[in-house]
């Protein structure tokens, strides 16, 4: 199987070149990169004039609800949603039912993932047994089986000794620990950002310190053990400062931020009439916090953008705000939301910086064997994402591949969309009537 | 004036003229309450459902009296706990009520936004927010405005000092909006642990010392202190609370002889307010209760399409 992509603007994972480039994918591997490549023998040829061809986007953090909560999402619907959203690789979170805390479930997810025709799915395993926060899960066996991260996401690892042991124990496994930063004693019953939103709504406030204090704790443990730690869905100005200080002092800490924390603000909870669609953990934050996250992208404090796609059934979301589930579904519009917001914040950072946070950034946080996913180079896997930076489209959640039927972006017109996703050398998604297939 | 508010969810969308209009309508209803026969046929044939998910005596009885004085058909829908706990969603309850032909639904619910949610789901019925979590209690604010307006006249450039648990108080949130819209200046006081983070977003200021806050106050408004706040460790003891933040005679003296004292009830005597202040000549507490019935009559009448020349 040979696919030739002609005339694309090449983003190789680090830099965006101005000229037109051809990329040839052969049997799942990128075999040639150049100009005017010979199309001899190509099964399919696409003309990518004015479009960006990038390494396939990697989502470090999404919830595919499989096994056990398939009414919300499953591996197939999630994998197709991911491809439709421009992601060629999804890291699925282990807070399922039962939790993914053993090698058998890691193997189940990898095997089932192989059968899915959308994004490549690679699993994260739990840090603690039963995700209960008491004892180490069998991280060694899970690493051998193919787990790419260890996390109790959905919950922090509140027991500081356990987190320290996990860092020590995982040091030889080559699989990173990912912490959901939240001090639960500060967020009990909390629903919205502690600030304007909590003040006006009367809903209990979720203070920024609940996140920043956990980042400082984790950074301190990382310094102590010499083992890297990753913080996911970092959402506030204070947390960005915590990351900056920790990085500057030599801790091997990294973080990701989400599209909703980069594009939406706490006031939307109020202006939206307390619609549960705006409810998420951590909550939507202040304008200053959102600005600080973009500043973190600009100055390199942010290492990746991850969706935290958290699909729920409408019966769990369409409730009064306080009873609605925490979580925003976004796989199929996250990239567009980011590109749209980036344009709105003109010149804040370069496009290649932004694209690297979907590609080489997250790839560098995965185990060694997956890192070539983050680059376009001869010999690297043919996982590709094609972006049309000028295309406008309205988000219509009713047409999603995902089982989720609500998203804060529903009905919004966004500019800048992924129009094709290639996984293992096969076209996993192509926007209807958009790309011209030459052959 | 042409009435444009379909529901009564919160006062944030109201204009000052609308507040004034309701105060004047309430005044007429207030006169009705002095008559030997209080019942008028204004809402005959209208079905009003009182949907109370939280225990409430005052608000529920006040609404029920107002509905009955206007001759509406009244149904008290029994509901307990959250809609999830009850096994039926609020959405299904809403559609059931509409299918039964409710012209208006009064909802009291522990969840913030429950009234907004109900209003989104109902195509025809008018929704009255009888209190949603710590968010909003518009009818309480309106009856407070009416009580103060009746007693001291124009509320423009008046100073109202609210003391107590602003953090958990829907009454405070709605009253701050209401009094601010009428042109009053709102000063909040109480322990810092019971204050919301962004007081300025409410258009109010915060003075941690009630003794300096009440100077020059036209109205002192005490908020109820719930005992569980002490259990949650938000302040050390009720005794200490009373000593530092409670309204007693010496605090009242710092304010002035014309200052009126208000409280949404039920009163915790010896906590947020001393008995001799609650029962004293400056107290408007029972006036507020009476105003509540008149105000709710006026609102029901106006929102359910009553016409008055």
XYZ file of C-alpha atoms in Angstrom:
748
model
C 0.000 0.000 0.000
C 1.487 3.327 -1.153
C -0.068 6.744 -0.558
C 1.480 9.869 -1.988
C 0.695 13.262 -0.462
C 1.607 16.038 -2.865
C 2.402 19.713 -2.386
C 1.761 19.951 1.353
C 3.311 22.554 3.659
C 5.538 20.303 5.741
C 5.563 20.510 9.512
C 8.069 17.839 10.545
C 7.302 17.977 14.267
C 9.592 20.938 14.984
C 9.594 23.320 12.056
C 7.163 24.420 9.394
C 8.759 24.779 5.978
C 7.364 27.224 3.486
C 7.794 25.185 0.323
C 5.638 22.469 -1.164
C 6.668 18.985 -0.164
C 5.643 15.480 -1.136
C 5.452 12.668 1.397
C 5.238 9.034 0.400
C 3.820 6.505 2.855
C 4.554 2.915 2.105
C 3.177 -0.015 4.141
C 2.694 2.079 7.226
C 6.063 3.790 7.130
C 7.171 7.101 5.633
C 9.511 6.051 2.869
C 10.277 9.279 1.008
C 10.092 13.008 1.632
C 10.927 15.438 -1.162
C 9.641 17.473 -4.068
C 8.247 16.132 -7.296
C 8.333 12.544 -6.072
C 7.613 9.891 -8.617
C 4.008 8.690 -8.269
C 4.838 5.414 -9.899
C 2.902 2.667 -8.207
C 1.058 4.815 -5.651
C -2.369 3.387 -4.805
C -3.731 6.767 -3.720
C -2.542 10.320 -4.395
C -3.797 13.434 -2.598
C -3.127 17.052 -3.485
C -2.441 18.986 -0.284
C -1.876 22.433 -1.811
C -2.297 25.150 0.881
C -2.696 22.476 3.557
C -0.276 21.593 6.326
C 0.978 18.037 6.589
C 2.055 17.215 10.112
C 3.016 14.202 12.167
C -0.195 12.639 13.440
C -1.553 14.462 16.475
C -1.225 12.694 19.806
C -3.756 13.118 22.594
C -2.055 12.219 25.871
C -5.272 12.262 27.844
C -8.721 11.092 26.865
C -11.411 8.918 28.393
C -12.694 6.166 26.144
C -14.718 4.533 28.963
C -13.794 1.021 27.894
C -14.142 -1.382 29.675
C -17.321 -1.013 31.644
C -18.882 2.311 30.715
C -19.598 1.755 27.059
C -22.819 3.747 27.161
C -20.575 6.804 27.375
C -17.950 5.789 24.817
C -16.105 2.679 23.722
C -12.834 2.028 22.012
C -14.323 2.006 18.524
C -16.442 5.147 18.849
C -13.601 6.892 20.651
C -11.053 5.816 18.065
C -13.240 7.073 15.202
C -13.942 10.313 17.086
C -10.211 10.778 17.564
C -9.489 10.318 13.850
C -12.310 12.726 12.949
C -10.739 15.226 15.316
C -7.308 14.942 13.709
C -5.664 12.660 16.263
C -3.757 9.646 15.033
C -2.910 8.476 18.558
C -5.015 8.482 21.703
C -3.819 7.645 25.189
C -6.884 6.307 26.997
C -7.193 6.812 30.735
C -7.493 3.865 33.098
C -10.346 5.122 35.318
C -12.744 2.616 33.831
C -14.865 -0.059 35.457
C -12.921 -2.111 36.414
C -9.918 0.223 36.455
C -7.056 -0.681 34.145
C -4.668 -1.757 36.887
C -3.248 -4.986 35.459
C -1.470 -6.329 32.380
C -4.490 -8.336 31.176
C -6.525 -5.158 30.731
C -3.614 -3.390 29.035
C -3.441 -6.277 26.562
C -7.234 -6.178 26.097
C -7.092 -2.486 25.177
C -4.152 -2.906 22.802
C -5.784 -5.869 21.066
C -9.165 -4.200 20.745
C -7.413 -1.013 19.674
C -5.746 -2.894 16.810
C -9.207 -3.725 15.479
C -10.381 -0.102 15.530
C -10.258 1.769 12.238
C -9.797 5.272 13.673
C -6.962 6.586 15.822
C -4.299 4.308 17.207
C -5.213 3.633 20.854
C -2.526 3.139 23.496
C -3.459 2.639 27.123
C -2.403 4.288 30.351
C -2.404 2.074 33.423
C -3.340 2.884 36.994
C -0.644 3.931 39.398
C -2.371 2.259 42.315
C -4.120 -1.086 42.622
C -7.846 -0.678 41.937
C -7.074 3.019 41.563
C -7.718 3.148 45.286
C -4.635 5.160 46.170
C -3.227 2.679 48.697
C -0.820 0.233 47.029
C 1.225 0.209 43.849
C -0.431 -1.408 40.857
C 1.618 -3.976 38.931
C 3.404 -1.294 36.966
C 6.203 -3.604 35.877
C 3.875 -6.102 34.216
C 1.795 -3.328 32.703
C 4.894 -1.657 31.276
C 5.927 -4.895 29.611
C 2.394 -5.346 28.251
C 2.499 -1.882 26.686
C 1.175 0.758 29.115
C 2.422 4.189 28.042
C 1.696 6.214 31.216
C 0.787 5.489 34.812
C -1.874 7.615 36.436
C -4.817 7.488 38.806
C -6.370 10.276 36.705
C -9.791 11.327 37.820
C -8.181 11.380 41.236
C -4.878 12.663 42.530
C -2.469 10.355 44.344
C -3.214 11.913 47.707
C -0.910 9.651 49.669
C 2.447 11.380 49.303
C 4.417 8.279 50.262
C 2.654 6.257 47.562
C 3.453 8.871 44.942
C 7.107 8.867 46.005
C 7.245 5.057 45.868
C 5.625 5.071 42.438
C 8.239 7.481 41.120
C 11.051 5.372 42.555
C 9.582 2.086 41.367
C 8.816 3.287 37.846
C 12.266 4.788 37.317
C 13.572 1.704 35.516
C 10.387 1.093 33.498
C 10.685 4.005 31.082
C 7.020 4.871 31.585
C 6.150 8.277 32.976
C 3.954 8.994 35.999
C 1.129 11.417 35.288
C -0.494 13.200 38.217
C -3.952 14.764 38.231
C -3.054 17.706 40.449
C -5.761 18.304 43.032
C -5.654 18.579 46.800
C -8.959 16.931 47.622
C -9.226 18.530 51.057
C -9.522 21.868 49.240
C -12.031 20.774 46.610
C -14.588 18.815 48.631
C -17.973 19.796 47.212
C -16.397 22.364 44.900
C -18.109 22.961 41.554
C -16.672 26.049 39.864
C -13.636 28.298 39.948
C -13.079 30.019 43.261
C -13.423 33.595 42.077
C -16.040 35.487 40.122
C -18.004 32.350 39.314
C -18.247 31.014 42.860
C -18.974 34.495 44.193
C -21.857 35.168 41.839
C -23.303 31.664 41.626
C -23.036 30.585 45.247
C -21.515 27.317 44.016
C -18.595 26.140 46.077
C -15.290 27.482 44.815
C -12.389 25.360 43.582
C -9.294 27.298 44.563
C -6.246 27.574 42.348
C -4.130 26.603 45.349
C -5.701 23.112 45.286
C -3.849 22.538 42.020
C -0.651 24.538 42.528
C 0.051 23.002 45.924
C -0.139 19.505 44.415
C 2.249 20.547 41.645
C 4.760 21.818 44.201
C 4.369 18.571 46.154
C 4.945 16.448 43.041
C 7.861 18.594 41.892
C 9.481 18.174 45.267
C 9.112 14.384 45.022
C 10.510 14.428 41.509
C 13.521 16.402 42.730
C 13.932 14.002 45.631
C 13.786 10.820 43.512
C 15.284 12.202 40.321
C 12.361 10.737 38.371
C 10.254 12.783 35.940
C 6.606 13.541 36.688
C 3.923 14.872 34.382
C 1.000 17.055 35.507
C -2.123 16.877 33.417
C -4.847 19.478 32.726
C -3.014 22.296 34.469
C -5.450 25.169 34.548
C -4.379 28.263 36.480
C -1.915 31.108 36.492
C -0.618 30.016 39.865
C -0.054 26.476 38.551
C 1.835 27.863 35.553
C 4.054 29.726 37.988
C 4.523 26.532 40.001
C 5.589 24.758 36.798
C 7.935 27.572 35.834
C 9.590 27.692 39.254
C 9.934 23.897 39.353
C 11.430 23.706 35.876
C 13.819 26.545 36.642
C 15.022 24.785 39.757
C 15.938 21.703 37.777
C 12.987 19.388 38.462
C 12.117 17.098 35.564
C 8.487 18.169 35.494
C 6.226 18.505 32.468
C 2.611 19.490 31.975
C -0.261 19.566 29.539
C -3.170 21.964 29.208
C -6.611 21.336 27.723
C -8.494 23.028 24.890
C -11.330 23.986 27.228
C -9.022 25.700 29.701
C -7.370 27.509 26.775
C -10.598 28.633 25.121
C -13.365 28.905 27.708
C -13.753 30.966 30.899
C -15.616 30.647 34.183
C -18.100 33.401 33.282
C -19.610 31.044 30.703
C -21.084 28.990 33.541
C -23.137 32.039 34.510
C -23.915 33.390 31.042
C -24.831 29.855 29.992
C -27.569 29.711 32.624
C -25.791 27.048 34.711
C -25.846 24.511 31.910
C -24.012 21.319 32.914
C -22.145 21.389 29.591
C -19.706 23.848 31.234
C -18.999 21.640 34.225
C -15.536 20.119 34.339
C -12.728 19.095 36.679
C -10.687 21.252 37.101
C -13.271 23.970 36.503
C -13.216 26.634 33.813
C -11.029 29.419 35.137
C -10.669 33.193 34.998
C -9.641 35.291 32.023
C -6.280 35.879 33.739
C -5.769 32.127 34.101
C -6.527 31.519 30.427
C -4.068 34.254 29.447
C -1.455 32.661 31.712
C -1.873 29.265 30.006
C -1.277 30.874 26.604
C 1.740 32.653 28.049
C 2.918 29.229 29.255
C 2.591 27.955 25.694
C 4.549 30.929 24.378
C 7.430 30.640 26.834
C 7.703 26.852 26.709
C 6.327 26.032 30.160
C 3.593 23.944 28.537
C 4.791 20.643 27.049
C 1.620 19.359 25.391
C -2.017 20.063 24.686
C -4.269 17.164 25.730
C -8.043 17.057 25.399
C -9.189 15.326 28.600
C -12.106 14.316 26.368
C -14.615 13.105 28.972
C -17.766 11.827 27.295
C -20.954 11.232 29.253
C -24.444 10.152 28.362
C -26.916 13.041 28.088
C -28.804 11.636 31.078
C -25.656 12.303 33.131
C -25.043 15.810 31.726
C -28.519 17.258 31.114
C -29.232 17.931 34.777
C -29.138 20.992 37.021
C -25.510 22.164 37.195
C -24.770 20.792 40.650
C -26.000 17.325 39.685
C -24.375 17.210 36.273
C -21.230 15.093 35.788
C -17.780 16.725 35.595
C -16.407 16.463 32.075
C -16.233 18.067 28.649
C -16.262 16.031 25.440
C -14.096 17.600 22.764
C -12.149 15.076 20.665
C -13.832 16.075 17.436
C -13.439 19.831 17.794
C -10.464 20.277 20.132
C -7.889 20.968 17.422
C -10.233 23.365 15.650
C -11.017 25.137 18.925
C -7.300 25.633 19.568
C -6.512 26.824 16.045
C -9.458 29.215 16.208
C -8.446 30.637 19.566
C -4.795 30.875 18.484
C -5.835 33.027 15.537
C -7.917 35.212 17.800
C -4.798 35.763 19.906
C -2.741 36.812 16.908
C 1.034 36.452 17.053
C 1.049 35.109 20.584
C 3.121 32.120 19.560
C 4.192 30.629 16.257
C 2.051 28.039 14.530
C 4.923 25.561 14.669
C 5.106 25.998 18.445
C 1.399 25.271 18.666
C 1.590 22.255 16.366
C 4.540 20.840 18.295
C 2.302 20.645 21.382
C 0.139 18.120 19.524
C 3.072 16.180 18.066
C 6.707 16.181 19.192
C 5.666 17.591 22.602
C 3.415 14.717 23.692
C 5.532 12.127 21.841
C 8.531 13.043 23.980
C 6.552 12.083 27.086
C 5.746 8.578 25.847
C 7.997 5.512 26.193
C 10.993 5.432 23.859
C 9.416 3.211 21.173
C 6.599 5.702 20.518
C 8.692 8.843 20.168
C 9.016 8.597 16.383
C 5.255 9.232 16.239
C 6.054 12.873 16.864
C 8.092 13.496 13.701
C 7.856 13.178 9.951
C 11.067 11.534 8.861
C 11.961 8.776 6.477
C 11.476 5.550 8.402
C 9.035 6.941 10.984
C 5.468 5.579 11.219
C 3.073 6.928 8.602
C 0.784 8.617 11.141
C -0.162 11.982 9.688
C -2.574 14.841 10.271
C -3.509 17.294 7.537
C -4.644 20.763 8.595
C -6.570 23.352 6.623
C -5.854 26.519 8.599
C -8.490 28.575 6.781
C -11.410 26.201 6.636
C -14.489 27.223 8.637
C -17.098 24.856 9.912
C -19.864 24.806 12.513
C -19.508 22.278 15.329
C -22.469 19.912 15.181
C -22.343 17.460 18.055
C -25.301 15.480 16.680
C -23.050 14.258 13.871
C -20.152 13.149 16.051
C -18.558 9.729 15.913
C -18.225 10.006 19.684
C -21.192 8.897 21.748
C -21.143 12.252 23.556
C -24.012 14.511 22.574
C -23.050 17.721 24.281
C -20.049 20.007 24.068
C -19.623 23.687 24.916
C -18.603 24.357 21.297
C -21.781 22.982 19.775
C -23.126 25.465 17.237
C -19.946 27.537 17.235
C -18.190 28.302 13.964
C -14.496 27.483 14.199
C -11.760 28.349 11.723
C -8.888 25.938 11.162
C -9.677 22.220 10.976
C -7.927 18.884 10.619
C -9.168 17.545 7.288
C -7.406 14.196 7.096
C -5.940 11.717 9.548
C -3.631 8.916 8.509
C -2.929 6.046 10.884
C -0.413 3.258 10.174
C -0.287 4.365 6.560
C -4.058 4.221 6.003
C -6.518 7.073 5.715
C -8.512 6.802 8.943
C -10.470 9.994 8.350
C -11.018 12.360 5.458
C -13.333 15.330 5.665
C -16.113 14.741 3.134
C -15.826 16.711 -0.131
C -12.784 18.569 1.008
C -9.526 17.098 -0.198
C -8.900 16.453 -3.819
C -7.860 12.902 -4.397
C -5.868 12.830 -7.570
C -5.844 9.088 -7.816
C -45.774 49.398 31.740
C -45.489 46.356 29.562
C -44.200 43.418 31.592
C -41.358 41.625 29.834
C -39.939 39.189 32.395
C -41.401 35.803 31.618
C -39.921 33.962 34.580
C -38.620 35.149 37.924
C -35.248 33.399 38.154
C -32.878 36.048 39.441
C -32.855 39.840 39.562
C -29.702 40.279 37.469
C -31.719 40.851 34.300
C -34.142 43.320 35.899
C -34.136 47.065 35.317
C -34.791 49.588 38.060
C -38.162 50.516 36.508
C -39.220 46.905 36.728
C -38.288 46.769 40.388
C -40.257 49.961 41.002
C -43.247 48.645 39.143
C -43.324 45.520 41.293
C -42.943 47.581 44.482
C -45.963 49.656 43.506
C -47.982 46.568 42.647
C -46.977 45.106 46.000
C -48.247 48.230 47.711
C -51.741 47.623 46.293
C -51.658 44.008 47.399
C -50.484 45.119 50.816
C -53.694 47.144 51.183
C -55.681 44.050 50.256
C -54.216 42.223 53.222
C -55.895 44.743 55.555
C -59.354 43.907 54.287
C -61.610 41.571 56.260
C -61.936 39.331 53.197
C -58.540 39.021 51.574
C -59.465 36.812 48.643
C -59.766 38.250 45.138
C -60.571 36.330 41.944
C -57.583 37.583 39.965
C -56.061 34.168 39.179
C -59.213 32.077 39.167
C -58.750 29.023 36.963
C -54.950 29.261 36.981
C -52.971 26.282 38.215
C -49.919 26.989 40.331
C -47.658 24.150 41.451
C -45.376 24.561 44.452
C -42.416 22.266 43.858
C -40.270 22.200 46.979
C -37.259 19.897 46.999
C -35.865 21.452 50.159
C -37.551 21.876 53.498
C -39.036 25.338 53.683
C -41.864 26.603 55.801
C -41.810 30.349 55.380
C -41.342 30.628 51.647
C -43.715 27.785 50.873
C -46.485 29.063 53.150
C -45.997 32.605 51.901
C -46.320 31.522 48.266
C -49.286 29.312 49.087
C -51.109 32.125 50.875
C -50.418 34.507 48.002
C -51.725 31.968 45.491
C -54.840 31.279 47.568
C -55.608 34.962 48.161
C -55.593 35.362 44.373
C -57.907 32.327 43.966
C -55.470 30.214 41.976
C -55.720 26.427 42.123
C -52.774 25.327 44.221
C -50.969 22.014 44.165
C -48.132 21.230 46.546
C -45.985 18.708 44.730
C -44.171 16.626 47.263
C -40.576 16.144 46.362
C -37.663 15.272 48.518
C -33.961 15.263 48.093
C -32.280 15.710 44.754
C -33.990 14.697 41.560
C -31.411 11.943 41.173
C -32.088 10.552 44.631
C -35.795 10.543 43.964
C -35.328 8.415 40.885
C -36.989 10.920 38.568
C -35.030 13.622 36.841
C -36.035 17.234 37.163
C -36.569 17.191 33.398
C -39.232 14.469 33.721
C -40.854 16.239 36.654
C -40.958 19.439 34.602
C -42.573 17.789 31.608
C -45.062 15.998 33.869
C -46.127 19.275 35.427
C -46.544 20.906 32.060
C -48.559 17.970 30.788
C -50.874 18.479 33.745
C -51.390 22.063 32.677
C -49.455 24.058 35.267
C -49.560 27.770 34.490
C -46.839 28.490 37.003
C -44.291 26.470 38.938
C -42.642 27.706 42.105
C -39.435 25.777 42.653
C -37.193 25.572 45.693
C -34.184 23.335 45.090
C -30.830 22.752 46.759
C -28.974 22.823 43.442
C -27.764 26.078 41.941
C -29.386 26.663 38.573
C -32.356 24.342 39.182
C -34.832 27.133 38.386
C -32.910 28.113 35.229
C -32.896 24.467 34.225
C -36.641 24.135 34.787
C -37.284 27.303 32.791
C -35.261 25.883 29.881
C -37.329 22.722 29.900
C -40.796 24.275 30.205
C -42.382 25.626 27.047
C -45.389 27.405 28.571
C -45.334 27.542 32.338
C -43.935 30.507 34.245
C -41.156 29.594 36.677
C -40.719 31.325 40.013
C -37.416 30.672 41.730
C -38.156 30.048 45.383
C -34.441 29.629 46.091
C -31.769 27.611 44.280
C -28.808 26.483 46.357
C -26.719 29.418 47.524
C -27.352 31.241 44.258
C -30.545 33.215 44.188
C -33.723 33.969 46.087
C -35.332 36.766 44.087
C -38.677 36.889 45.900
C -36.867 37.345 49.230
C -34.871 40.220 47.760
C -37.991 41.841 46.343
C -39.854 41.584 49.644
C -36.817 43.052 51.401
C -36.738 45.933 48.927
C -40.426 46.515 49.471
C -40.100 46.421 53.261
C -37.244 48.919 53.237
C -38.871 51.152 50.618
C -42.118 51.250 52.549
C -40.305 52.220 55.722
C -37.610 54.645 54.576
C -38.738 55.718 51.106
C -36.338 55.975 48.183
C -33.430 53.576 48.467
C -31.108 55.737 46.436
C -27.787 56.503 48.131
C -28.803 54.499 51.178
C -26.285 52.307 52.968
C -27.151 48.692 53.705
C -24.784 46.609 55.794
C -25.178 42.842 55.539
C -23.496 40.883 58.286
C -22.915 37.153 58.392
C -22.535 34.143 56.130
C -22.525 35.783 52.700
C -20.634 32.816 51.227
C -23.533 30.374 51.583
C -26.387 32.858 51.298
C -28.726 33.047 48.333
C -30.542 35.824 50.178
C -27.384 37.930 50.267
C -26.649 37.393 46.569
C -30.121 38.439 45.483
C -30.392 41.307 47.966
C -27.042 42.728 46.884
C -28.276 42.803 43.289
C -31.657 44.251 44.266
C -30.428 46.986 46.606
C -27.610 47.934 44.224
C -30.068 48.302 41.349
C -32.169 50.608 43.520
C -29.115 52.817 44.030
C -28.094 51.675 47.505
C -24.532 51.022 48.590
C -23.964 47.537 49.982
C -21.284 46.846 52.587
C -20.643 43.289 53.702
C -19.249 42.230 57.043
C -18.573 38.977 58.844
C -15.711 36.490 59.220
C -13.413 36.331 56.154
C -14.023 32.576 55.959
C -17.707 33.267 55.246
C -17.077 35.793 52.463
C -17.009 34.964 48.767
C -13.673 35.444 47.077
C -14.555 38.284 44.699
C -16.842 40.601 46.671
C -16.228 43.367 44.122
C -17.752 41.189 41.391
C -20.990 41.531 43.330
C -20.704 45.310 43.361
C -20.263 45.368 47.133
C -17.418 46.193 49.504
C -16.202 44.227 52.498
C -15.381 45.524 55.951
C -14.331 42.745 58.339
C -15.229 44.843 61.383
C -18.990 45.178 61.835
C -18.506 48.016 64.315
C -16.960 50.243 61.682
C -19.156 48.852 58.888
C -22.452 49.880 60.515
C -21.537 53.549 60.934
C -24.016 55.598 58.963
C -26.014 52.524 57.947
C -29.666 52.990 57.015
C -30.248 49.254 57.105
C -28.493 46.483 59.026
C -29.314 43.126 57.476
C -28.362 40.032 59.484
C -27.852 36.732 57.720
C -28.671 33.433 59.318
C -25.743 31.442 60.690
C -26.196 27.729 60.223
C -24.780 25.583 62.944
C -23.124 23.212 60.497
C -20.741 26.014 59.466
C -19.177 25.760 62.901
C -18.917 21.983 62.487
C -17.201 22.588 59.152
C -14.688 24.749 61.007
C -15.549 28.007 59.235
C -15.442 29.809 62.587
C -14.437 28.592 66.041
C -17.692 28.855 68.017
C -21.171 30.337 67.948
C -20.342 32.195 71.139
C -17.328 33.855 69.569
C -19.377 34.618 66.486
C -22.044 36.359 68.534
C -19.514 38.339 70.496
C -17.713 39.680 67.423
C -20.327 39.697 64.650
C -23.709 39.435 66.383
C -26.156 42.358 66.334
C -26.621 43.618 69.855
C -27.682 46.943 71.309
C -24.178 48.400 71.326
C -23.780 47.658 67.613
C -27.149 49.218 66.913
C -26.121 52.355 68.838
C -23.077 52.726 66.584
C -25.419 52.782 63.606
C -28.109 55.202 64.769
C -31.634 55.479 66.067
C -33.198 55.509 62.584
C -31.364 52.443 61.319
C -33.700 49.565 60.587
C -32.837 45.940 61.274
C -33.780 43.166 58.890
C -33.395 39.384 58.861
C -34.771 36.813 56.402
C -35.711 34.361 59.161
C -35.774 32.001 60.817
C -33.823 33.848 63.505
C -31.053 32.260 65.569
C -31.475 34.249 68.734
C -28.198 34.811 70.511
C -26.133 34.022 67.422
C -26.435 36.522 64.590
C -28.896 38.663 66.508
C -29.646 39.307 70.175
C -33.269 38.893 71.252
C -33.661 42.484 72.334
C -32.596 43.656 68.868
C -34.791 41.131 67.053
C -37.787 42.197 69.106
C -36.844 45.882 69.410
C -38.477 48.916 67.848
C -35.974 49.104 64.968
C -36.645 45.527 63.889
C -38.570 44.992 60.645
C -38.541 41.212 60.826
C -42.297 40.670 61.079
C -42.912 43.411 58.505
C -40.765 41.383 56.112
C -42.982 38.347 56.613
C -46.111 40.303 55.810
C -44.452 41.953 52.814
C -43.569 38.492 51.542
C -47.204 37.571 51.002
C -48.053 40.899 49.331
C -44.974 40.775 47.099
C -45.648 37.222 45.949
C -49.267 38.147 45.192
C -48.023 41.048 43.057
C -45.485 38.899 41.203
C -47.916 36.067 40.509
C -50.484 38.576 39.350
C -48.149 40.433 37.007
C -46.366 37.377 35.589
C -49.522 35.355 35.041
C -50.989 38.084 32.888
C -53.105 40.012 35.352
C -54.111 43.445 34.087
C -54.426 46.396 36.389
C -55.323 49.901 35.339
